[in-house]
GROMACS .gro file of C-alpha atoms in nm:
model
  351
    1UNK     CA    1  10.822   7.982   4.391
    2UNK     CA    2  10.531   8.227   4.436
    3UNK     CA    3  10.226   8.218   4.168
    4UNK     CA    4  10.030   8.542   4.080
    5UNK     CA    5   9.727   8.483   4.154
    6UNK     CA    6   9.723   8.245   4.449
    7UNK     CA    7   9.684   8.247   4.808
    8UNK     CA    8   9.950   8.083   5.074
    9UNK     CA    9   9.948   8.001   5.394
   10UNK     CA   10  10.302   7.964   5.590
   11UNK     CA   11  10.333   7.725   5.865
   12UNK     CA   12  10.528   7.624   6.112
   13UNK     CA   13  10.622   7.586   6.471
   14UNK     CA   14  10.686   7.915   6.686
   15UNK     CA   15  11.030   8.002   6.617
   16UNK     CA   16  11.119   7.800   6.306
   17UNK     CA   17  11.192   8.121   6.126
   18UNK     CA   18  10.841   8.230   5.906
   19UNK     CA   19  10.847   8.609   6.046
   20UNK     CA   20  11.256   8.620   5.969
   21UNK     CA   21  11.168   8.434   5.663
   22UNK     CA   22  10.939   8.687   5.517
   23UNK     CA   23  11.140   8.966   5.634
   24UNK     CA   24  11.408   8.849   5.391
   25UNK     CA   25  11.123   8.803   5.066
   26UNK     CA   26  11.003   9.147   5.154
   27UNK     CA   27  11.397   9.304   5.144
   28UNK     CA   28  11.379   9.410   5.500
   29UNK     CA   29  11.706   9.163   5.620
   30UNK     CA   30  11.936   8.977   5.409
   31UNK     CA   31  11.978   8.628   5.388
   32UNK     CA   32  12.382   8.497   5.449
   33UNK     CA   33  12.346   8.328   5.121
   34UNK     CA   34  12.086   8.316   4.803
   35UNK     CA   35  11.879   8.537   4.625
   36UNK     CA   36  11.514   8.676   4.636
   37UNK     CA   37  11.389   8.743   4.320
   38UNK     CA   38  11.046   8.977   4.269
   39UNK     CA   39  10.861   9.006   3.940
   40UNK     CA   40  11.216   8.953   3.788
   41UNK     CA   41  11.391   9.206   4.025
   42UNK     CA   42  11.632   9.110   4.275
   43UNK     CA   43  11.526   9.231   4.599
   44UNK     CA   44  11.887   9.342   4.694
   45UNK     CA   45  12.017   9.456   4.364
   46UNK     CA   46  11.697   9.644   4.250
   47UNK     CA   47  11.452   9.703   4.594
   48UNK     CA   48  11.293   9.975   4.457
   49UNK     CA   49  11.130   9.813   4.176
   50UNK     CA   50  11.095   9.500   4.389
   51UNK     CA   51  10.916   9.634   4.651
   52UNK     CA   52  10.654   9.799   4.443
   53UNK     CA   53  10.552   9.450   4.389
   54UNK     CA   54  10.492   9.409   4.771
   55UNK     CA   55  10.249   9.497   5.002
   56UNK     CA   56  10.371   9.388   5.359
   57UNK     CA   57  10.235   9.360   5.687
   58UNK     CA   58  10.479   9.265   5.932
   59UNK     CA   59  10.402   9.185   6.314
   60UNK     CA   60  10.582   9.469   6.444
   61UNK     CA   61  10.549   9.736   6.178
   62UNK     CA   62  10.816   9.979   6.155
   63UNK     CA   63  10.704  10.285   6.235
   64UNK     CA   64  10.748  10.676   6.241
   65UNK     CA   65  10.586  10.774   6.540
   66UNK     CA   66  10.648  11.132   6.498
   67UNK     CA   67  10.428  11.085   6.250
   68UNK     CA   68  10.026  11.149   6.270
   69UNK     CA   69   9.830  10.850   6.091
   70UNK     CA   70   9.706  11.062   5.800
   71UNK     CA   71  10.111  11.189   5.767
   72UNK     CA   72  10.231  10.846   5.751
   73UNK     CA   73   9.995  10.704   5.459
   74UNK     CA   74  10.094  11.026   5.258
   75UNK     CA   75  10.425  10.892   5.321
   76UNK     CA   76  10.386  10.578   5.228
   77UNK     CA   77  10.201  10.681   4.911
   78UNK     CA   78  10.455  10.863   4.836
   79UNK     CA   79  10.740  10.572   4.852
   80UNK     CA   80  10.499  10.341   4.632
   81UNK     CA   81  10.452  10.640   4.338
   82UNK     CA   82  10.092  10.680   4.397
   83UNK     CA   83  10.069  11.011   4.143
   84UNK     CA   84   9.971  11.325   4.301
   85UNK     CA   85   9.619  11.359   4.169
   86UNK     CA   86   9.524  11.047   4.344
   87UNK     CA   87   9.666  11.014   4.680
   88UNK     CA   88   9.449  11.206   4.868
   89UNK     CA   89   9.152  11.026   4.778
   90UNK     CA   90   9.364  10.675   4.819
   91UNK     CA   91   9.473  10.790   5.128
   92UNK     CA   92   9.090  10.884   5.257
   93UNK     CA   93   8.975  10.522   5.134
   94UNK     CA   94   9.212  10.343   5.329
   95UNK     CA   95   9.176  10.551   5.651
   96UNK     CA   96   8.770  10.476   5.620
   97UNK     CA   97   8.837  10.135   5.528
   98UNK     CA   98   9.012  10.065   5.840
   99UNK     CA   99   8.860  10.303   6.098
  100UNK     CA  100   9.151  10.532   6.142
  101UNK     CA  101   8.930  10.854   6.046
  102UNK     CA  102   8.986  10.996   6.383
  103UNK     CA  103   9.302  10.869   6.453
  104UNK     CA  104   9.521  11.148   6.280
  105UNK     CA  105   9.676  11.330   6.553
  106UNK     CA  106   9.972  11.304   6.805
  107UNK     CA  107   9.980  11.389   7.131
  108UNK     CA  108  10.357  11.453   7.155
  109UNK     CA  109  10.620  11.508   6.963
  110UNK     CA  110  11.007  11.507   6.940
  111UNK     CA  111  11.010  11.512   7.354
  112UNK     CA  112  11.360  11.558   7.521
  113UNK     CA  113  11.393  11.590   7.885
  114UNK     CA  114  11.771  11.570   8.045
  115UNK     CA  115  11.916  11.614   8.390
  116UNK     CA  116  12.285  11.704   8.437
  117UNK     CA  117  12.379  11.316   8.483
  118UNK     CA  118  12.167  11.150   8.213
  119UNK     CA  119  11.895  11.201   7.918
  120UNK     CA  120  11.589  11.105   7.983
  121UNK     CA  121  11.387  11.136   7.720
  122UNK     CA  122  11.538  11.130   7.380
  123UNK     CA  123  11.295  11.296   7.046
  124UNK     CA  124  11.010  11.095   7.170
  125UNK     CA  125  10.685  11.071   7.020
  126UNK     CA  126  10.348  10.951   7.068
  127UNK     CA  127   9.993  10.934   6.945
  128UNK     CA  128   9.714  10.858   7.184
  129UNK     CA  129   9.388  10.741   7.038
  130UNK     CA  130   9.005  10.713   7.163
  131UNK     CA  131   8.975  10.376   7.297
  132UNK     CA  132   9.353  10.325   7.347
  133UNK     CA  133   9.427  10.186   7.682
  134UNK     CA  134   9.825  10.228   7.713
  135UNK     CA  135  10.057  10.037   7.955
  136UNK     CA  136  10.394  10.265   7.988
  137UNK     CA  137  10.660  10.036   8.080
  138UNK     CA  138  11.040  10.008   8.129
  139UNK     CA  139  11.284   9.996   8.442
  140UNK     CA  140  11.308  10.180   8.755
  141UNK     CA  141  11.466  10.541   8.671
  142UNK     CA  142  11.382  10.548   8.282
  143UNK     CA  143  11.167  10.835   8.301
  144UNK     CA  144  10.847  10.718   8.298
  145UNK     CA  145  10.674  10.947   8.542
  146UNK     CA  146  10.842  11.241   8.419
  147UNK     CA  147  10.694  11.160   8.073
  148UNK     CA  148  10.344  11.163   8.226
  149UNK     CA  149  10.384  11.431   8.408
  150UNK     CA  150  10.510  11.636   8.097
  151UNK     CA  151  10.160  11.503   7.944
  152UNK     CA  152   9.994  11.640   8.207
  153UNK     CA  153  10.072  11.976   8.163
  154UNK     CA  154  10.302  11.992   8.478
  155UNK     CA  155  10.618  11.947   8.358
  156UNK     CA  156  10.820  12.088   8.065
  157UNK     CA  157  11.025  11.925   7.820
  158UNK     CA  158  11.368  12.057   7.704
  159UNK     CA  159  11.203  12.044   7.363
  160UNK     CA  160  10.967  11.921   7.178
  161UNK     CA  161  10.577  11.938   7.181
  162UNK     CA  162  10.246  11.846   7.333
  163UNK     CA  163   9.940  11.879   7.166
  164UNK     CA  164   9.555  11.835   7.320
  165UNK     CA  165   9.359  11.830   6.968
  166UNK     CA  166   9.003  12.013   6.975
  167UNK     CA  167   9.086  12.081   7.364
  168UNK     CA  168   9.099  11.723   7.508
  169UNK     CA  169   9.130  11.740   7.860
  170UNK     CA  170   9.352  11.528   8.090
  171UNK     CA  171   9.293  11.413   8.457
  172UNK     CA  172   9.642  11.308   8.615
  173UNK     CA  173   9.679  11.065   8.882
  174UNK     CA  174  10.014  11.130   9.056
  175UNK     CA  175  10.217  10.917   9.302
  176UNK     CA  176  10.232  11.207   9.558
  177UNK     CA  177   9.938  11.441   9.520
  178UNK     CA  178   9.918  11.765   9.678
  179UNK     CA  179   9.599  11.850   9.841
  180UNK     CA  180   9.427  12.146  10.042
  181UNK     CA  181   9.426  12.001  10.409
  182UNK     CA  182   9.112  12.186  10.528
  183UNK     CA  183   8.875  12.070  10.232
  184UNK     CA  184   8.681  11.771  10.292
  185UNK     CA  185   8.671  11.449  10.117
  186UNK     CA  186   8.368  11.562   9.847
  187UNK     CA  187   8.486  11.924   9.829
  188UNK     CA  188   8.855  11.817   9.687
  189UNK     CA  189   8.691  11.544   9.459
  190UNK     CA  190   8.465  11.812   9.354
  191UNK     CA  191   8.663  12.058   9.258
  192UNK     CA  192   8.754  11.894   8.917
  193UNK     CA  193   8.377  11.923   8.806
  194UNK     CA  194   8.158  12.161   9.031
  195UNK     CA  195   7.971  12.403   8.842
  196UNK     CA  196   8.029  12.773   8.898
  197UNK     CA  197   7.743  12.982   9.092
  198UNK     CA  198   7.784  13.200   8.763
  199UNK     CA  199   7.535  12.933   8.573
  200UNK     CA  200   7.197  12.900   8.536
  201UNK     CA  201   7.016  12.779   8.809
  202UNK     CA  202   6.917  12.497   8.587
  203UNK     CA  203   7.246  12.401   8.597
  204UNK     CA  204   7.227  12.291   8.934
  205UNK     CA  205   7.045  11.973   8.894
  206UNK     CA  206   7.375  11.915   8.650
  207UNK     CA  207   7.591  11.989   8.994
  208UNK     CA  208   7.357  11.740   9.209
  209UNK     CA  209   7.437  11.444   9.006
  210UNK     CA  210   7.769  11.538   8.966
  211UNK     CA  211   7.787  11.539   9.356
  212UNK     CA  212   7.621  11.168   9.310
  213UNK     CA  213   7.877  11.011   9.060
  214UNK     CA  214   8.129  11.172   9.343
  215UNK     CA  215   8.019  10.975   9.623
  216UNK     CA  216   7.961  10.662   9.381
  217UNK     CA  217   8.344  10.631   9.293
  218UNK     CA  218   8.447  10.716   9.669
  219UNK     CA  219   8.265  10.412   9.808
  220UNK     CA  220   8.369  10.220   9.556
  221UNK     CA  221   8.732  10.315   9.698
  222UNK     CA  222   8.623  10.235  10.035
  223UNK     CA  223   8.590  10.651  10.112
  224UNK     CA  224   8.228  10.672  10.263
  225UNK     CA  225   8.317  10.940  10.489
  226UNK     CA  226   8.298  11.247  10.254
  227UNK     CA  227   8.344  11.530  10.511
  228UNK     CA  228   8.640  11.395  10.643
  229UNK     CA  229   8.921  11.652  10.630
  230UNK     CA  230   9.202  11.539  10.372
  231UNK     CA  231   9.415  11.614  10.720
  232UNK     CA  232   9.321  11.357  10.890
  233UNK     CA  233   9.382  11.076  10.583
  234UNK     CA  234   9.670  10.829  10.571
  235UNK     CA  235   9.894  10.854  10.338
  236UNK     CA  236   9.709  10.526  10.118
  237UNK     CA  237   9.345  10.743  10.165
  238UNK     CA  238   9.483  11.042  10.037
  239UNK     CA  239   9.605  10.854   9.730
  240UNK     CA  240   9.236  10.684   9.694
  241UNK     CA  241   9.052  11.059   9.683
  242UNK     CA  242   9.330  11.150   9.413
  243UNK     CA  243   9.202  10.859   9.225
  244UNK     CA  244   8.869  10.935   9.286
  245UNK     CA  245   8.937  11.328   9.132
  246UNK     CA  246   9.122  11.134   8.825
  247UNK     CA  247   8.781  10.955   8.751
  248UNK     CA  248   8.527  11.211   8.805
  249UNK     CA  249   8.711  11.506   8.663
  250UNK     CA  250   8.483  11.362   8.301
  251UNK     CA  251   8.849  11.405   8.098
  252UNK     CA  252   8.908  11.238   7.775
  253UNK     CA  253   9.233  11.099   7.885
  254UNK     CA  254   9.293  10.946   8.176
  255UNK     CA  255   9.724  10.976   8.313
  256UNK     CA  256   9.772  10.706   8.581
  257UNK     CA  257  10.081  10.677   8.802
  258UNK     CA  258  10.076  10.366   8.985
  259UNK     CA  259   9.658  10.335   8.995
  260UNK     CA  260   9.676   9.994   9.201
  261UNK     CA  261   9.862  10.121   9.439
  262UNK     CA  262   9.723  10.159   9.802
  263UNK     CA  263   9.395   9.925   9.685
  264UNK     CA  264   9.270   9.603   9.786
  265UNK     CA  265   9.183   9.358   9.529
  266UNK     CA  266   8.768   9.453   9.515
  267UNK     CA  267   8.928   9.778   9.463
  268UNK     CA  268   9.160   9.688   9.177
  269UNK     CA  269   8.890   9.447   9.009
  270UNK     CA  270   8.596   9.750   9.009
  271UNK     CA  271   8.856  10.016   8.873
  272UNK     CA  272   8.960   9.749   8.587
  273UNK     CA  273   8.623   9.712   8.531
  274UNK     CA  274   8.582  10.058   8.517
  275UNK     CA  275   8.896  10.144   8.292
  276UNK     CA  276   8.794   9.885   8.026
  277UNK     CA  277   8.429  10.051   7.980
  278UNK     CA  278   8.589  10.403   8.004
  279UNK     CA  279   8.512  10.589   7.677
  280UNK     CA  280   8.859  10.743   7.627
  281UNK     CA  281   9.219  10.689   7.640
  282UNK     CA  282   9.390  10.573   7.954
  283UNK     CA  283   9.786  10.635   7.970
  284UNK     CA  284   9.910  10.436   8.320
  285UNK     CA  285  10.258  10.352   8.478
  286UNK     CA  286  10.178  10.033   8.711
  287UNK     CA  287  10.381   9.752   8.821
  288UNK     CA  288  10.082   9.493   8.823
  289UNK     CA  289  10.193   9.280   8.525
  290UNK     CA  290   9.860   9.122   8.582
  291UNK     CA  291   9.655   9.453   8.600
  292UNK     CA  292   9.818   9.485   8.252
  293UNK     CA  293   9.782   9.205   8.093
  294UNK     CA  294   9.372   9.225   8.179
  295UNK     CA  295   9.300   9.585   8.111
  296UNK     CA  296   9.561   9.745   7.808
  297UNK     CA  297   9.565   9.688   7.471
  298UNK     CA  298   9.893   9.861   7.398
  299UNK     CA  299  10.187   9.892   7.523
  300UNK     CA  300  10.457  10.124   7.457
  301UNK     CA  301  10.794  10.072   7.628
  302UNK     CA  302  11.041  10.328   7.753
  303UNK     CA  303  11.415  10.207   7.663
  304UNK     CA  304  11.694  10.428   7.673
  305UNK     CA  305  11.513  10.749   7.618
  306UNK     CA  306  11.322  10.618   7.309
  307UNK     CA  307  10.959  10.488   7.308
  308UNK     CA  308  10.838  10.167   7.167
  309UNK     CA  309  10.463  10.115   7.057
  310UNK     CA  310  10.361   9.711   7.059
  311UNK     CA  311   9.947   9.663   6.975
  312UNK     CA  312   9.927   9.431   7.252
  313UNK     CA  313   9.861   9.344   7.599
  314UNK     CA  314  10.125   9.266   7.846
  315UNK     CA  315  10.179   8.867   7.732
  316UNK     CA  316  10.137   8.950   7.378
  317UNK     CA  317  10.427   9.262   7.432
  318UNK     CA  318  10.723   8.988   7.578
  319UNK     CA  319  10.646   8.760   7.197
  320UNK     CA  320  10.661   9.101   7.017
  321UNK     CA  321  10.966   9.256   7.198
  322UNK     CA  322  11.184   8.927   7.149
  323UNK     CA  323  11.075   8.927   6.762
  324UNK     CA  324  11.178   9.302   6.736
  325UNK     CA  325  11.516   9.231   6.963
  326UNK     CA  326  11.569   8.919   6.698
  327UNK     CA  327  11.529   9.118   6.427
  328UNK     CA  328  11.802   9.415   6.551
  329UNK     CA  329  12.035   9.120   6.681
  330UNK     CA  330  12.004   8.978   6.289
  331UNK     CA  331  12.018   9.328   6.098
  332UNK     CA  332  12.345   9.424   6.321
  333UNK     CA  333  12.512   9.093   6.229
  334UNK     CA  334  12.449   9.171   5.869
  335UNK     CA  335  12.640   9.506   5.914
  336UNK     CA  336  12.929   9.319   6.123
  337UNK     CA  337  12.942   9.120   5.800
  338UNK     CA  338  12.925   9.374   5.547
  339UNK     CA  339  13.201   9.570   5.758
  340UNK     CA  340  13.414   9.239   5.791
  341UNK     CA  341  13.352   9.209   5.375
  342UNK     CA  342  13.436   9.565   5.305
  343UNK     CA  343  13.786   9.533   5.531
  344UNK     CA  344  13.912   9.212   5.372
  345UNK     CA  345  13.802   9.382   5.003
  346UNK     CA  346  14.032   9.689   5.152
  347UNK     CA  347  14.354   9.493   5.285
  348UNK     CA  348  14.341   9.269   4.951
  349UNK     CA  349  14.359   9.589   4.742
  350UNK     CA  350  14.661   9.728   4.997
  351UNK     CA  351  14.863   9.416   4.888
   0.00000   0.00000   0.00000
C-alpha cells in the first residue's frame, strides 16, 4: 500500500525484480496474477484514469525518437490533458528546468537505406545534441558506416531526412579517405579551414594560427613532416592526416569511422583527451570497447535496421540493453498468453 504524501525508497539486490516491479504499478507490463489499483482505478481495467495519477521515470524511457525534444513534451502534455491554454508555458518550464532549451532538434529523420539483398536502415531517427558524445554500435554489416556517411552529406538515403539546424557543420572521418596525391601534409589538412585571398588582409593573422593549431594536432599524431607529399604516406599515415582534417576543420559535429584505428596508445589517450574537452557533438563507429567506455556518454545501437538510444557509456549500455531485452522477452510472453487465453475462450465457444 502506497500513502499520499510519503516518500519510498525500493530496495533490493540487482535483479530481484524492482524495475519489472514498477513497470507493472505504472501499467506498462502485466503481472500473471493480481491487481494494481491507482487512486481507486485499476491500472488494467481503467489506465487512462490511472495513469494520470502517475508520473514515471523508468531507466530506459520509451521513446519517440522521430520526435524533437520540444515535440515530445507537447506530446506528452497532450496524453496527461494539460488544457491548451497552458501547455506551452508548462512545456517551456520544464525544458528550462532541466536544460533541454537547446536540445529541440533532430538531426535525422525516418532514414531508410536498402540494397537489393537486405534493408539497411529501417525509418531511423536521431537527435544529436551539444555535448553529446555518441558511440554507434552493432555487428559487422548492420549499416553503421553507411549511416554516417549519409550524415555526412555523402550518401543518400532511400528516404527520409537530414537536417543541420542554424547551419551546423560536420567534419567526417572515413575509413578510406580520398586525398589529392601532390598536396603536402599541411596543404590537405588545410584545406578544411584556410582563409580565402578574397579577405581582408587582417584576416591573415586568423590564417597563421590556423596554420599553428594544424601543425599542433599533426605532431600530436606523430605527422611532423608537413611537406611530405600525401604520395609518399602509408596507408596508416594517410588515415592520421584524415584525422588530423576531422579535428581542425572547427565543425560542430565531429563523424568518426574507426578514430583509433592506425594509432598507438599516446595517440589514442591525447585524442580521448581531446574528444572529451571538444565543445560539440562527436558521432564515432570504433571497435575499442575501452575507448568507449572512457570517452561516450551515449550510446545508440544499430539492430536490425532500427536505432536504439541508451544515456550511457559502454558498461552502463550492456545493464540497460539486458533490462530493455527483459522487458520485450516479458511483454511478448504476455501476448503468447493473451493469444493462448483468447484460443481456449474460442474452441470452448465452438463446442
Amino acid at each position: 500500500t502506497i500513502v499520499k504524501g510519503r516518500i519510498y525508497g525500493f530496495l533490493g539486490p540487482n535483479g530481484a525484480g524492482k524495475s519489472t516491479t514498477m513497470n507493472i504499478m505504472t501499467g506498462y507490463i502485466g503481472a500473471s496474477s493480481g491487481e494494481v489499483i491507482i487512486n481507486g482505478h485499476n491500472i488494467l481495467e481503467e489506465p487512462e484514469k490511472a495513469k494520470k495519477c502517475i508520473g514515471y521515470l523508468p531507466e530506459i524511457p520509451p521513446l519517440y525518437l522521430d520526435m524533437t525534444v520540444s515535440e515530445y513534451l507537447y506530446f506528452a502534455a497532450e496524453l496527461k490533458k494539460i488544457p491548451k491554454a497552458d501547455r506551452n508555458a508548462q512545456v517551456i518550464k520544464v525544458m528550462e528546468l532541466i536544460k533541454l532549451v537547446d536540445m529541440k532538434d533532430r538531426l535525422i529523420k525516418n532514414l531508410s537505406k536498402g540494397y537489393s539483398d537486405r534493408q539497411l536502415l529501417d525509418g531511423c531517427s536521431l537527435a544529436i545534441n551539444e555535448g553529446d558524445k555518441i558511440g554507434l554500435i552493432g555487428v559487422n554489416g548492420t549499416g553503421k558506416s553507411t549511416l554516417l556517411k549519409i550524415i555526412a552529406g555523402l550518401d543518400f538515403p532511400d528516404s527520409g531526412t537530414v537536417t543541420r539546424t542554424g547551419g551546423v557543420r560536420v567534419a567526417y572521418l572515413p575509413q578510406n579517405p580520398v586525398f589529392s596525391e601532390n598536396a603536402t601534409v599541411l596543404e590537405q589538412v588545410m584545406k578544411g579551414v584556410a582563409i580565402s585571398e578574397e579577405l581582408a588582409e587582417e584576416a591573415k593573422v586568423r590564417q597563421q594560427a590556423d596554420e599553428y593549431q594544424c601543425k599542433t594536432i599533426l605532431t600530436k599524431l606523430g605527422l611532423s613532416d608537413y611537406d611530405q607529399k600525401i604520395s609518399l604516406l602509408s596507408g596508416g599515415q594517410k588515415r592520421r592526416v584524415a584525422m588530423a582534417c576531422a579535428l581542425a576543420a572547427e565543425a560542430e559535429v565531429l563523424i568518426l569511422d574507426e578514430p583509433t584505428n592506425h594509432i598507438d596508445s599516446e595517440m589514442v589517450d591525447w585524442l580521448e583527451s581531446y574528444l572529451k574537452r571538444f565543445a560539440g557533438a562527436v558521432l564515432m563507429v570504433t571497435h575499442d570497447r575501452y575507448f568507449l567506455e572512457r570517452v561516450v556518454n551515449r550510446i545508440v545501437e544499430l539492430d536490425h535496421g532500427k536505432l536504439y538510444s541508451y544515456p550511457a557509456n559502454y558498461s552502463q549500455y550492456l545493464e540497460l540493453k539486458a533490462q530493455r531485452e527483459e522487458m520485450q522477452l516479458a511483454t511478448e510472453r504476455k501476448r503468447q498468453s493473451l493469444y493462448r487465453k483468447e484460443l481456449a475462450w474460442i474452441q470452448r465457444g465452438a463446442r
